[in-house]
Coordinates of C-alpha atoms in Angstrom, one line a residue:
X1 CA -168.6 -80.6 -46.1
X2 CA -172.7 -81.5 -46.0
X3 CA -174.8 -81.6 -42.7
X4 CA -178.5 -82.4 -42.1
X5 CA -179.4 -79.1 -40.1
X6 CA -179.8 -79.9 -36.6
X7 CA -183.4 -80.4 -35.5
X8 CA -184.9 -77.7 -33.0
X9 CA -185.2 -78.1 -29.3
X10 CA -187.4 -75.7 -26.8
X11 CA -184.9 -77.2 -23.6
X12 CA -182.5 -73.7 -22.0
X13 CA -178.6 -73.7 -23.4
X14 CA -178.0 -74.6 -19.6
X15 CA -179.5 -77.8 -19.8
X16 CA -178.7 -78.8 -22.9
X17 CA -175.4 -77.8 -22.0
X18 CA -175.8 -80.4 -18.7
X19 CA -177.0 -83.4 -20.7
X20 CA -174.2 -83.1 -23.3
X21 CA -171.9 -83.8 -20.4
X22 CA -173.9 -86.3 -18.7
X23 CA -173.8 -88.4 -22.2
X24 CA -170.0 -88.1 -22.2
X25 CA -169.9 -89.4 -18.4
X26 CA -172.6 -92.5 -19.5
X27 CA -170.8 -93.3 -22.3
X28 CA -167.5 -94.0 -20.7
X29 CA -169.6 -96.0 -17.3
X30 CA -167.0 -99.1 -16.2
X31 CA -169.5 -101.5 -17.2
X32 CA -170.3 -99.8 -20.6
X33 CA -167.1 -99.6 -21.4
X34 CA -166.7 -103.7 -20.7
X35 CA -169.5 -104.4 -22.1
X36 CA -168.8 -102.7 -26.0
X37 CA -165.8 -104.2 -25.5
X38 CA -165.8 -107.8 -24.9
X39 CA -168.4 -109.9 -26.6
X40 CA -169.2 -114.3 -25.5
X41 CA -169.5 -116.7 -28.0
X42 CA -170.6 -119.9 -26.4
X43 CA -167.2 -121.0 -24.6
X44 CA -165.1 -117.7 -26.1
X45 CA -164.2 -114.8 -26.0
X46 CA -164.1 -112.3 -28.9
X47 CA -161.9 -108.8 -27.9
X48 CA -160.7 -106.7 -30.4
X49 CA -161.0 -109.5 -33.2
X50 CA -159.4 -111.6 -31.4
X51 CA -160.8 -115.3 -29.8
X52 CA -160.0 -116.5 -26.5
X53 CA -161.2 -120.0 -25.9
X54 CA -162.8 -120.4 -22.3
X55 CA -162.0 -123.6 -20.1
X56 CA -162.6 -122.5 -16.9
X57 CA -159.0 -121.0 -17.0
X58 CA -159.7 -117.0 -16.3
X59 CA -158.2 -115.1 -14.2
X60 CA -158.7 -111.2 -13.3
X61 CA -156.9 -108.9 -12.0
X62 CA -157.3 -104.9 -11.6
X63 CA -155.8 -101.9 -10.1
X64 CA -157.7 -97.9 -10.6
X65 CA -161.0 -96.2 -9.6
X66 CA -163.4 -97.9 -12.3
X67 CA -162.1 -101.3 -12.1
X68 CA -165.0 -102.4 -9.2
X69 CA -167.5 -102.1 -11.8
X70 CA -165.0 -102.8 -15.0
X71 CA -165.0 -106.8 -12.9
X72 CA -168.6 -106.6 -12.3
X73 CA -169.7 -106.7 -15.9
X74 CA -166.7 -108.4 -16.8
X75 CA -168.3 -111.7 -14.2
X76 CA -171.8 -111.0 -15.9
X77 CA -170.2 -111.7 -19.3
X78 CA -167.8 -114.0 -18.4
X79 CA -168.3 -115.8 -14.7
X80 CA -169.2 -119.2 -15.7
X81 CA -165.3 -119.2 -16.4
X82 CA -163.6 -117.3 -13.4
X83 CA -161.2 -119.1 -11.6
X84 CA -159.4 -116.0 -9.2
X85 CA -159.4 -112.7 -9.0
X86 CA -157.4 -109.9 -7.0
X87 CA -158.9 -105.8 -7.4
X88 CA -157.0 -103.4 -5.9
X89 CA -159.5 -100.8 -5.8
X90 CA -158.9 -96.5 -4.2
X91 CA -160.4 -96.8 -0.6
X92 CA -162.7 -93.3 -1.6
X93 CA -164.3 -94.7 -4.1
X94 CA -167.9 -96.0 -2.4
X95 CA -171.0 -95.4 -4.9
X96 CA -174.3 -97.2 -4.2
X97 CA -174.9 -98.1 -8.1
X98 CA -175.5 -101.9 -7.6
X99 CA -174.9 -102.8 -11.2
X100 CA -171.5 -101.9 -10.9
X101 CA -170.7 -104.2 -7.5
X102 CA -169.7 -107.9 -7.9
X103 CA -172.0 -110.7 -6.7
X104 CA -172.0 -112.1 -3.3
X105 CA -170.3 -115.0 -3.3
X106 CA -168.0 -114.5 -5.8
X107 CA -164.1 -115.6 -6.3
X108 CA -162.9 -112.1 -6.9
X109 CA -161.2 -110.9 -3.7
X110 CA -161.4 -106.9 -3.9
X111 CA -158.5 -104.8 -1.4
X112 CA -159.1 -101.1 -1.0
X113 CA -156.2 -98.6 -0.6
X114 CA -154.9 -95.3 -1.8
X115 CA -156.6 -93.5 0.3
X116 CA -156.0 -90.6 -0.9
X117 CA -154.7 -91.8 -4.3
X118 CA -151.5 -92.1 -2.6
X119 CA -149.7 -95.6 -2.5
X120 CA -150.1 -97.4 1.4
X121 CA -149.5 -100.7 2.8
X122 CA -153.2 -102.0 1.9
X123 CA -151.9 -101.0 -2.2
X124 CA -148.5 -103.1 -1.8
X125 CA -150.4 -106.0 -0.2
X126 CA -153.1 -105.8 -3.2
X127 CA -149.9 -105.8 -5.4
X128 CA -148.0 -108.7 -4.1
X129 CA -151.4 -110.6 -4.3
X130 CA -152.0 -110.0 -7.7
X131 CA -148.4 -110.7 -8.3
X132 CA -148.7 -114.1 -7.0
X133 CA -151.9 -114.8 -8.7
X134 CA -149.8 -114.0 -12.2
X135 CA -146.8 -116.1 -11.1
X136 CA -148.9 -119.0 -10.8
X137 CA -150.3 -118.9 -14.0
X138 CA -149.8 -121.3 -16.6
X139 CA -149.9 -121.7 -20.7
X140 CA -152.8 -122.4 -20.5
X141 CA -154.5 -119.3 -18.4
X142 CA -156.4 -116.3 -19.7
X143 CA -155.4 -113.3 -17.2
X144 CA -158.2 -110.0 -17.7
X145 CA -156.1 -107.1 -16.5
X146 CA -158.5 -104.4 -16.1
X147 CA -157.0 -101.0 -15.7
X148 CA -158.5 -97.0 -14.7
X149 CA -156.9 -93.8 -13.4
X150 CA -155.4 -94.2 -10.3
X151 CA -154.1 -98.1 -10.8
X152 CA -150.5 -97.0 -10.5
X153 CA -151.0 -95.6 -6.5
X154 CA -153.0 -98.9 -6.1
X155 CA -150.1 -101.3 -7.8
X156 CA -147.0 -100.2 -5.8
X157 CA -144.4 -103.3 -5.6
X158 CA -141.1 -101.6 -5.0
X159 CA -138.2 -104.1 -5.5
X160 CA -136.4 -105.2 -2.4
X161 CA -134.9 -104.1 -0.7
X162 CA -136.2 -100.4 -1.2
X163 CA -138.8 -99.6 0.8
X164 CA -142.7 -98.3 -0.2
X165 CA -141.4 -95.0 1.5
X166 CA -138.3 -94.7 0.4
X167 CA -139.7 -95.4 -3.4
X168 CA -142.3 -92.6 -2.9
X169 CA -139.5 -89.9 -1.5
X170 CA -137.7 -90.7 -4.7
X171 CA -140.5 -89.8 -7.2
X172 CA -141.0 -87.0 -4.5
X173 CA -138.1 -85.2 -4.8
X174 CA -137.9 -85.7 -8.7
X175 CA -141.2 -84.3 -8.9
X176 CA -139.8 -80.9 -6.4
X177 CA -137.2 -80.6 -8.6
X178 CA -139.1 -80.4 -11.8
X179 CA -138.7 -83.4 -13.5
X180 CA -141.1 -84.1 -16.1
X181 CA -144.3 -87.0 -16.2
X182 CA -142.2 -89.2 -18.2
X183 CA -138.9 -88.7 -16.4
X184 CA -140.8 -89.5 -13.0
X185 CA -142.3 -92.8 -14.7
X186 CA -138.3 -93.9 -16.1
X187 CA -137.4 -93.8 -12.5
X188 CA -140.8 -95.0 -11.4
X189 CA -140.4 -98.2 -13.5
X190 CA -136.7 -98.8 -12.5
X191 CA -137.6 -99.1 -8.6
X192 CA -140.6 -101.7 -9.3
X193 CA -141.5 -105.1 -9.5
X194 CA -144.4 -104.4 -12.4
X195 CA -144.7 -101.7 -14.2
X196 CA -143.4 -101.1 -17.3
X197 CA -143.9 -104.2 -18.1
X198 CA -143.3 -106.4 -14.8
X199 CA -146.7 -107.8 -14.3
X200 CA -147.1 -109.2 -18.0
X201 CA -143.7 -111.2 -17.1
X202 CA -145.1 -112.6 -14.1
X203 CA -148.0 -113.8 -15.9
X204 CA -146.3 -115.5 -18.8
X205 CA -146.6 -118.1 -20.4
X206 CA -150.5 -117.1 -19.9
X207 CA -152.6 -115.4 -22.3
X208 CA -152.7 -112.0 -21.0
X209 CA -155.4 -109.4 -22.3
X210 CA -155.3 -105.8 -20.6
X211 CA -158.7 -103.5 -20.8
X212 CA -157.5 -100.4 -20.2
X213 CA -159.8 -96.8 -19.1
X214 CA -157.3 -93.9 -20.2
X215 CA -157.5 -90.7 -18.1
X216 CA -154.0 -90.0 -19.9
X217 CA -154.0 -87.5 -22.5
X218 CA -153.2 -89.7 -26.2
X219 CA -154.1 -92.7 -24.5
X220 CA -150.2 -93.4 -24.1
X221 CA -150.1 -97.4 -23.1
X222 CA -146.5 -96.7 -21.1
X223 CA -148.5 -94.0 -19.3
X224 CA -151.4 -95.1 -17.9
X225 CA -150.9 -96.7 -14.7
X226 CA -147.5 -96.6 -15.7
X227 CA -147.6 -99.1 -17.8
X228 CA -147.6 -103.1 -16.0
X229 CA -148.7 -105.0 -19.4
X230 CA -146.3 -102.8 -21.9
X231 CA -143.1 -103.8 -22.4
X232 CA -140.5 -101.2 -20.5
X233 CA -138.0 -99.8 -23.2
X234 CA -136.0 -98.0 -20.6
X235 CA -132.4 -98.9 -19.9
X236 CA -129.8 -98.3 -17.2
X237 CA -128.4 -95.2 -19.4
X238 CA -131.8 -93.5 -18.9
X239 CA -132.4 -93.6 -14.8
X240 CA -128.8 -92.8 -14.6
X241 CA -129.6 -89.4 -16.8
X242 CA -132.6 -88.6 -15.2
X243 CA -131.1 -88.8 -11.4
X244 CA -127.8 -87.2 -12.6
X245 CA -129.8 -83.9 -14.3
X246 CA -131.7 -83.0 -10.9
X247 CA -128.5 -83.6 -9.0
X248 CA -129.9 -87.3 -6.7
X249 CA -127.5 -89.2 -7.4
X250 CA -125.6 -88.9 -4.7
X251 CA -128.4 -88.5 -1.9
X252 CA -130.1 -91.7 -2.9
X253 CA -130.7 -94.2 0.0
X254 CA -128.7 -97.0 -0.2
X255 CA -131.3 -99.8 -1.1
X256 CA -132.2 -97.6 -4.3
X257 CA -128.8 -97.5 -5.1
X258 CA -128.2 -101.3 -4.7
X259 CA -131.2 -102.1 -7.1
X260 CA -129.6 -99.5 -9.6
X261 CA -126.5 -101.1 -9.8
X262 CA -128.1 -104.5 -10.5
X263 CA -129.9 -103.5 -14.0
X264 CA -130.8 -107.3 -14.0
X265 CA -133.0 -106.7 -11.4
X266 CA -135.7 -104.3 -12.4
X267 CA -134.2 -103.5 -16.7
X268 CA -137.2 -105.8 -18.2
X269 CA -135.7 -105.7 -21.6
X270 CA -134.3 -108.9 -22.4
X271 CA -133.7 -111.2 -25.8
X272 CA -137.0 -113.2 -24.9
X273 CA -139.1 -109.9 -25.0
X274 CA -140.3 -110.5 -28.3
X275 CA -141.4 -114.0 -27.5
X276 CA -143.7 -112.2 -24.4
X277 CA -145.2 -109.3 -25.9
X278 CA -146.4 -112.1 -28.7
X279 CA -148.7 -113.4 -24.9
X280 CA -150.0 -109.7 -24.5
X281 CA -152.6 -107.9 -25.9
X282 CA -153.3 -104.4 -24.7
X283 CA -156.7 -102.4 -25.6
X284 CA -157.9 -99.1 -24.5
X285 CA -161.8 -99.6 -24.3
X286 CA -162.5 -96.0 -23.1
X287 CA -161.1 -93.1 -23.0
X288 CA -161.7 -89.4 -23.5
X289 CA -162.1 -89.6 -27.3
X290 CA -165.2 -92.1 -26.4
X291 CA -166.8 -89.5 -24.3
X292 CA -166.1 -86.3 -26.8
X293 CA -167.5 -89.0 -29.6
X294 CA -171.4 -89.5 -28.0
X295 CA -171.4 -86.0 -26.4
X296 CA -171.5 -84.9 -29.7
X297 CA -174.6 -87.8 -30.8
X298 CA -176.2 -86.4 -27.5
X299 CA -175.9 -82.9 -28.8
X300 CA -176.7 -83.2 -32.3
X301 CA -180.6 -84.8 -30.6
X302 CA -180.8 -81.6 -28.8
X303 CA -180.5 -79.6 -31.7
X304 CA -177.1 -78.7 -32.2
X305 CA -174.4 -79.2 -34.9
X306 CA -171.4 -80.6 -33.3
X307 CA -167.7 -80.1 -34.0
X308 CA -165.2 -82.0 -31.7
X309 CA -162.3 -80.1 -31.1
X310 CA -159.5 -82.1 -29.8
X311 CA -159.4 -84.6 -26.6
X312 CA -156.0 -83.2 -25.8
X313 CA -156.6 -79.8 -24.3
X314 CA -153.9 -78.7 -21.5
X315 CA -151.8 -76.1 -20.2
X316 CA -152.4 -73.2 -18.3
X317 CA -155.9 -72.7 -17.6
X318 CA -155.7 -69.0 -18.5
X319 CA -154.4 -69.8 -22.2
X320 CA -157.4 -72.3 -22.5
X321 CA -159.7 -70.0 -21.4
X322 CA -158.5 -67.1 -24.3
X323 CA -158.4 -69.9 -26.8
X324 CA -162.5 -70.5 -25.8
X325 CA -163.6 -67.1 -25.5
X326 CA -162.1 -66.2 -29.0
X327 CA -163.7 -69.4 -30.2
X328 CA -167.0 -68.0 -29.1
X329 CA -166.8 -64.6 -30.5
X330 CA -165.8 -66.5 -33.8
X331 CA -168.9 -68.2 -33.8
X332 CA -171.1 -65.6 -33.0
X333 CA -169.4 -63.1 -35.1
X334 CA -172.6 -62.1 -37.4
X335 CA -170.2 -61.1 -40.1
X336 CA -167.4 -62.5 -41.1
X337 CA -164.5 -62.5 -38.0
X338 CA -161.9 -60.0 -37.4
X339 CA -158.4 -61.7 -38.9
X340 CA -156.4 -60.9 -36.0
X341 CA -159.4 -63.8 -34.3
X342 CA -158.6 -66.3 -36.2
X343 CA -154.3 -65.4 -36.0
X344 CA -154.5 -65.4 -32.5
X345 CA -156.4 -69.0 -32.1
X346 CA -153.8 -70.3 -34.2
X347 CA -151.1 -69.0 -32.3
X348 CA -152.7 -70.2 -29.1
X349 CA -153.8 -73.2 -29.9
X350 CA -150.2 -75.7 -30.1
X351 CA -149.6 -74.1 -26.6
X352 CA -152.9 -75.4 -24.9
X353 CA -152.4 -78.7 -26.8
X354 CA -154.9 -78.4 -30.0
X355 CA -153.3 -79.1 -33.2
X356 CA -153.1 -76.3 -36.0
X357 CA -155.5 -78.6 -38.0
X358 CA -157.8 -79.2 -35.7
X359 CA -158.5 -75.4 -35.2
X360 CA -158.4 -74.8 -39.1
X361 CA -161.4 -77.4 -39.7
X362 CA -163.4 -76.1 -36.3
X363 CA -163.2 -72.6 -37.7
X364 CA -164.2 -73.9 -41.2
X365 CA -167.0 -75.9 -39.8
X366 CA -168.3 -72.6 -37.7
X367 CA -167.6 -70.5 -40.4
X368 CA -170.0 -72.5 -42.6
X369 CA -172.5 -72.8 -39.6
X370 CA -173.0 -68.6 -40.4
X371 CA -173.1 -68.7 -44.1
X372 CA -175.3 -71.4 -44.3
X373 CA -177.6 -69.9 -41.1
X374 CA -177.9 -73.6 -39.2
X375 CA -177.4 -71.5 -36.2
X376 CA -176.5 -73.8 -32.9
X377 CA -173.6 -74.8 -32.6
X378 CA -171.6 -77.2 -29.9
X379 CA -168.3 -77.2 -29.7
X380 CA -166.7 -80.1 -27.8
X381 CA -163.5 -80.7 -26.3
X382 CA -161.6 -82.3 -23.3
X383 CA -157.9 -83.1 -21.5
X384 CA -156.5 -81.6 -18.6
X385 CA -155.5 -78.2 -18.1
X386 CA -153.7 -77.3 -15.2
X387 CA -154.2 -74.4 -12.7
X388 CA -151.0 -72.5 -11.0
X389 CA -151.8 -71.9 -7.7
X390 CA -151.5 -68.9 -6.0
X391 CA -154.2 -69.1 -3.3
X392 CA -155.5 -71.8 -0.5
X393 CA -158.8 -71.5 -1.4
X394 CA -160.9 -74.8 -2.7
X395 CA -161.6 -75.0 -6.1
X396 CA -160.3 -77.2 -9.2
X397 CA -159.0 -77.0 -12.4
X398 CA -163.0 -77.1 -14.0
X399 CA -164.5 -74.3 -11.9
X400 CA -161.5 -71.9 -12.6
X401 CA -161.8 -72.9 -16.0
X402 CA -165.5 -71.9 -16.2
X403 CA -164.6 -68.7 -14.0
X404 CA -161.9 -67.7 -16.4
X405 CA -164.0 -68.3 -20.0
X406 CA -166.9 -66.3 -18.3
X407 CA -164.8 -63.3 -18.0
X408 CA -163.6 -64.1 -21.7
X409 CA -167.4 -64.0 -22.6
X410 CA -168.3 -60.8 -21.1
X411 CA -169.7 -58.4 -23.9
X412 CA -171.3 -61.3 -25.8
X413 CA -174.7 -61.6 -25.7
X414 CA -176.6 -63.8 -23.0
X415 CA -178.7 -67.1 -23.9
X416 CA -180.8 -68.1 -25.5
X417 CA -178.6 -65.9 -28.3
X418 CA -175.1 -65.9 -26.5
X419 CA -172.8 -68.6 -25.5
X420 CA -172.6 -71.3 -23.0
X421 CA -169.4 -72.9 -21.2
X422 CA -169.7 -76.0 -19.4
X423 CA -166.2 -77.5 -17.6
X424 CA -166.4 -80.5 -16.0
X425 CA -164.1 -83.9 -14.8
X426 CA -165.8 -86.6 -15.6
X427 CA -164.8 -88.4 -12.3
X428 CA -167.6 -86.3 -10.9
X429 CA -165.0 -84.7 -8.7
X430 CA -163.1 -81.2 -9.0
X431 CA -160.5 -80.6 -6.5
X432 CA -161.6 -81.3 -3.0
X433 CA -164.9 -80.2 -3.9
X434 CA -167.9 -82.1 -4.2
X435 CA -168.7 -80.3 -7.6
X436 CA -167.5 -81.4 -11.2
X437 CA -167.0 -78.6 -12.4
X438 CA -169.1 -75.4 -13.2
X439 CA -171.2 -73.9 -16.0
X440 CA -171.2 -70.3 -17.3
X441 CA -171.9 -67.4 -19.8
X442 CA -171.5 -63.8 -21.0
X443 CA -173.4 -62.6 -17.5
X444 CA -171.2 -64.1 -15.2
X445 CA -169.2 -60.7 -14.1
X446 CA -172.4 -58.6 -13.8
X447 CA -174.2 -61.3 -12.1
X448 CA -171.3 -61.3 -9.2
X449 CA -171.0 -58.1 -9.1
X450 CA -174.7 -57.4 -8.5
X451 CA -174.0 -59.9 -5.2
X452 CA -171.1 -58.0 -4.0
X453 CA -168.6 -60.8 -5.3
X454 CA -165.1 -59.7 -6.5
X455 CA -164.2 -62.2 -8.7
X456 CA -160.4 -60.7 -9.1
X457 CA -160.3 -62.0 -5.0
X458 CA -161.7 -65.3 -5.9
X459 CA -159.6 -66.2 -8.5
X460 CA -156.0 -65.0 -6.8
X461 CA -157.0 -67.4 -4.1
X462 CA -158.2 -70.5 -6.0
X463 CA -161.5 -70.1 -4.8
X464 CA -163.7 -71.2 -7.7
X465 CA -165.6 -73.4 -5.7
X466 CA -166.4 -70.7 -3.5
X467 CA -167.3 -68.2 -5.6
X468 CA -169.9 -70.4 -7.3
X469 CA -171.1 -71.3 -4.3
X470 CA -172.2 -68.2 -3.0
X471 CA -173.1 -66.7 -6.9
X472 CA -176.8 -67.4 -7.4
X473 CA -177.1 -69.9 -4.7
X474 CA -175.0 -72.0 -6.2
X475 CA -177.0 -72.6 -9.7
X476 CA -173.8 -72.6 -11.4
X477 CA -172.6 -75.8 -10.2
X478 CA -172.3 -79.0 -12.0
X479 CA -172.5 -81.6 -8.7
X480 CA -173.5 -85.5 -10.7
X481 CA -172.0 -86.9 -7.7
X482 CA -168.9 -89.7 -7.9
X483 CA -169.3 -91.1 -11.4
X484 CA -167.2 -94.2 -11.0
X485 CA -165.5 -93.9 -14.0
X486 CA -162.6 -91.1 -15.1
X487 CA -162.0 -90.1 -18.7
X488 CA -159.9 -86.5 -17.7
X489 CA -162.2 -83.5 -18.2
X490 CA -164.8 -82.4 -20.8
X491 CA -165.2 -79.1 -22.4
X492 CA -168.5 -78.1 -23.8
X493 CA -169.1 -75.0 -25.7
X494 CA -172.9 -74.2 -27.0
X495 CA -173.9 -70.9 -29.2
X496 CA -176.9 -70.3 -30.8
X497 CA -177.3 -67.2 -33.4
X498 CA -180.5 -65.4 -34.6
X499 CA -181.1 -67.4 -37.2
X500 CA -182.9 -70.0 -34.7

C-alpha cells in the first residue's frame, strides 16, 4: 500500500481538527447534495444514469429537515418544468442561508410541523396534501420525492380510522417495552397510509424518482423515513408477532385492531408489485459515507494521511470511547504496540459496530504510518453511538463522547505531538444544546481539575455540555450553528509523531 506523504501544515491540531469536520458538514449541504446528483440536459433529466424527459410534467414532494434547501436547488436546476409541489418541512428548522430558500413566487407550497420532531396536526395535513398531489398523477408525471432525517415525524398518515394519537401511543408503548428500530417500523408501516411503500402507490402510474439524505446507519432504504417509496415486504404474520412478543395485543384500541384485521387495507404487497417498483427509482445522494469521503480530501490538504474507519460506529458511548483511545496509543506507540492493543480493538470493535476488517486495515495503515515516519495521521469515522442516561443534566451523545476519549487519552502526550478527538452531529445540534459536539485531548482531566471541575460528577449526570461550558471558557466547544443538513455524527481522530 503506496501514499504520497502528506504535505506539512503550520495551522494547531485544534483547527485542523475543526475544518476536517466542517468539510464533512459542506460536503453533505441540501443543495450540494442535489446538485452532484441531478444533472439538465436541455429538456431532461439525467439521475443516476438514468433520463427523464421534461414536459412541464414535474412534480415535488418532500418530508425531513434538509428537504427546504434539497427543493431550492432542485427549482434552480429544474423550475422551468415544475408543475406542484408540497414540503413538509420540521417547524425548528429556521436558518437565514438564502441559497437554500425557494424563490418568491414559486408553486412549491412548504407546511411546517414536528415541532419537536414529533408528528402533529400541521405533519398529517402536510401528508394528506402530498398524498393528493400523488393520487392525481398521471403516466405521464415525473414526481421528485426528496427525503432527510426527520421525514417520517413530518409524513404521518395513519389509516382510518386510527387516530394520529392513538398511532403514536402504539409505537410508544412498543418502544417502553423494548422493541427494537425495526420491529417499531413493522408496526409503524402496518398503521399508515405511506410508508413502506404507500406513497410510491399513490403516485403510480407516474415516474417516481426518490432523492434520499440518509442519517440511518447503512443507508437502509426501508429505514429512512421509514421507507414511503420502498416497496413494504411485511405481512400480517409479522405485526401479529411483534404485538404478541411485548404482550399488546390485547390492549390495542379498537380502530388499530380493525385496520389489523383488514390486511387489505394497509399489507402493500400485492401481485402488481413488480409492475410498480419497475415506476420507482430510489437514490441515496448523501449520506454519512459522503461526509467521511471529503473529510478525509480536506484532511489530506492539511497535511495529514487519512484512513476512514467505518461510517457505522454505534453502541454505548463508553465502548466507543475505549475503542478510540486504544486507537490513539496505537498510533502513537513509538515502537511497535503492545499485542494485548491490538487483541482488545478487535474484540471491541463488532460490539461498537466496526467490522473486524476494517480495524485490521486501519491498524495496518497506522502501523505503516510509524515504519515509514509520515507522521500525521487522521483517522475518520462516524454513526451514532448512544448514551445511557443516568443524569438530568444537558449534554448529547458528541460531548460525552469527547468527555469520555479525553479521559481515555490521559497519559498521552499533548499537541502538537499527542492526539486530538473531535465528536460532532453534523446537524449542528447535540442534545438540547446549542453545541455540535466538543473537541479534546490528553490534557482534558488536568485542565478540569486545575478549575475545580469533577468530571466523575459531570458525567453521572449527563452534563457534558456543562462541563465544557465552564472548562476553559468554553474553548472546547464545536458550536457551527444549525447546518441544515443531517448525515448522523462524525468522528475525527488527529496524531502527529516526532517525526514531523
Amino acid at each position: 500500500m503506496s501514499f504520497l506523504k502528506p504535505t506539512l501544515c503550520k495551522m494547531s491540531m485544534d483547527s485542523r481538527a475543526r475544518k476536517v469536520f466542517a468539510a464533512a458538514v459542506e460536503a453533505v449541504q441540501p443543495d450540494t447534495v442535489v446538485r452532484h446528483s441531478v444533472e439538465r440536459k436541455e429538456d431532461s433529466a439525467i439521475i443516476d444514469g438514468h433520463k427523464f424527459p421534461l414536459k412541464h410534467n414535474l412534480h415535488i414532494v418532500g418530508f425531513g429537515k434538509a428537504v427546504l434547501g434539497m427543493a431550492a436547488e432542485t427549482e434552480r436546476i429544474l423550475g422551468d418544468h415544475l408543475v406542484k409541489g408540497v414540503i413538509s418541512h420540521n417547524k425548528n428548522s429556521h436558518f437565514h442561508h438564502s441559497h437554500l430558500l425557494l424563490k418568491d413566487n414559486n408553486c412549491i407550497k412548504v407546511i411546517e410541523g414536528a415541532k419537536h420532531n414529533l408528528p402533529d396536526a400541521n405533519a398529517q395535513m402536510a401528508a394528506e396534501k402530498i398524498k393528493h398531489l400523488a393520487s392525481e398523477l398521471t403516466e405521464k408525471d415525473l414526481l421528485l420525492v426528496l427525503i432527510s432525517g426527520g421525514g417520517s415525524a413530518l409524513l404521518p398518515a395513519p389509516i382510518p380510522p386510527i387516530s394520529l394519537q392513538e398511532k403514536l401511543d402504539v409505537t410508544r408503548r412498543l418502544a417502553a417495552a423494548g422493541a427494537t428500530i425495526q420491529q417499531l417500523n413493522t408496526v409503524r408501516l402496518a398503521l399508515s397510509l405511506l410508508k413502506g411503500g404507500g406513497l410510491a402507490q399513490y403516485a403510480h402510474p407516474a415516474q417516481v424518482v426518490a432523492l434520499i439524505l440518509s442519517d440511518v446507519i447503512g443507508d437502509p432504504l426501508d429505514l429512512i423515513a421509514s421507507g414511503p417509496t420502498v416497496q413494504n415486504e411485511v405481512g400480517p404474520e409479522d405485526v401479529l408477532l411483534v404485538l404478541e412478543q411485548y404482550k399488546l395485543l390485547n390492549s390495542l384500541p379498537s380502530s388499530v385492531k380493525d385496520v389489523l384485521g383488514r390486511p387489505g387495507t394497509w399489507c402493500k404487497v400485492s401481485e402488481d408489485e413488480t409492475d410498480k417498483a419497475e415506476h420507482v427509482l430510489n437514490v441515496v445522494i448523501g449520506s454519512n459515507s459522503v461526509a467521511l469521503k471529503h473529510a478525509g480530501l480536506c484532511a489530506r490538504e492539511l497535511g495529514f494521511r487519512p484512513v476512514i474507519l467505518s461510517p457505522g460506529v454505534c453502541g454505548d458511548v463508553r465502548l466507543v470511547s475505549r475503542l478510540y483511545g486504544l486507537l490513539a496509543r496505537f498510533a502513537c506507540s513509538r515502537e511497535e504496540p503492545s499485542p494485548d492493543i491490538s487483541a482488545e480493538l478487535l474484540r471491541l470493535g463488532p460490539e461498537v459496530g466496526v467490522q473486524t476488517w476494517d480495524l485490521c486495515r486501519t491498524m495496518q495503515v497506522l502501523g505503516e504510518g510509524r515504519t515509514e515516519g509520515w507522521g500525521a495521521t487522521c483517522l475518520l469515522a462516524g454513526g451514532e453511538p448512544t448514551v445511557k442516561l443516568t443524569g438530568k443534566g444537558r449534554g448529547g451523545r458528541n460531548q460525552e463522547l469527547a468527555l469520555q476519549v479525553g479521559l481515555e487519552l490521559r497519559g498521552l502526550e499533548p499537541p502538537p505531538i499527542g492526539p486530538v478527538f473531535l465528536s460532532g452531529g453534523t446537524d449542528g445540534q447535540d442534545g438540547p444544546t446549542e453545541a455540535a459536539g466538543a473537541i479534546t485531548d490528553a490534557r482534558l482531566y488536568e485542565e478540569a481539575q486545575a478549575q475545580g471541575l469533577d468530571v466523575d460528577h459531570f458525567l453521572i449526570n449527563n452534563d457534558s455540555y456543562t462541563f465544557f461550558s465552564q472548562l476553559s471558557a468554553g474553548q472546547h466547544l464545536v458550536v457551527p450553528g444549525l447546518t441544515c443538513t443531517n448525515v448522523m455524527d462524525v468522528h475525527v481522530l488527529s496524531t502527529q509523531s516526532e517525526l514531523q
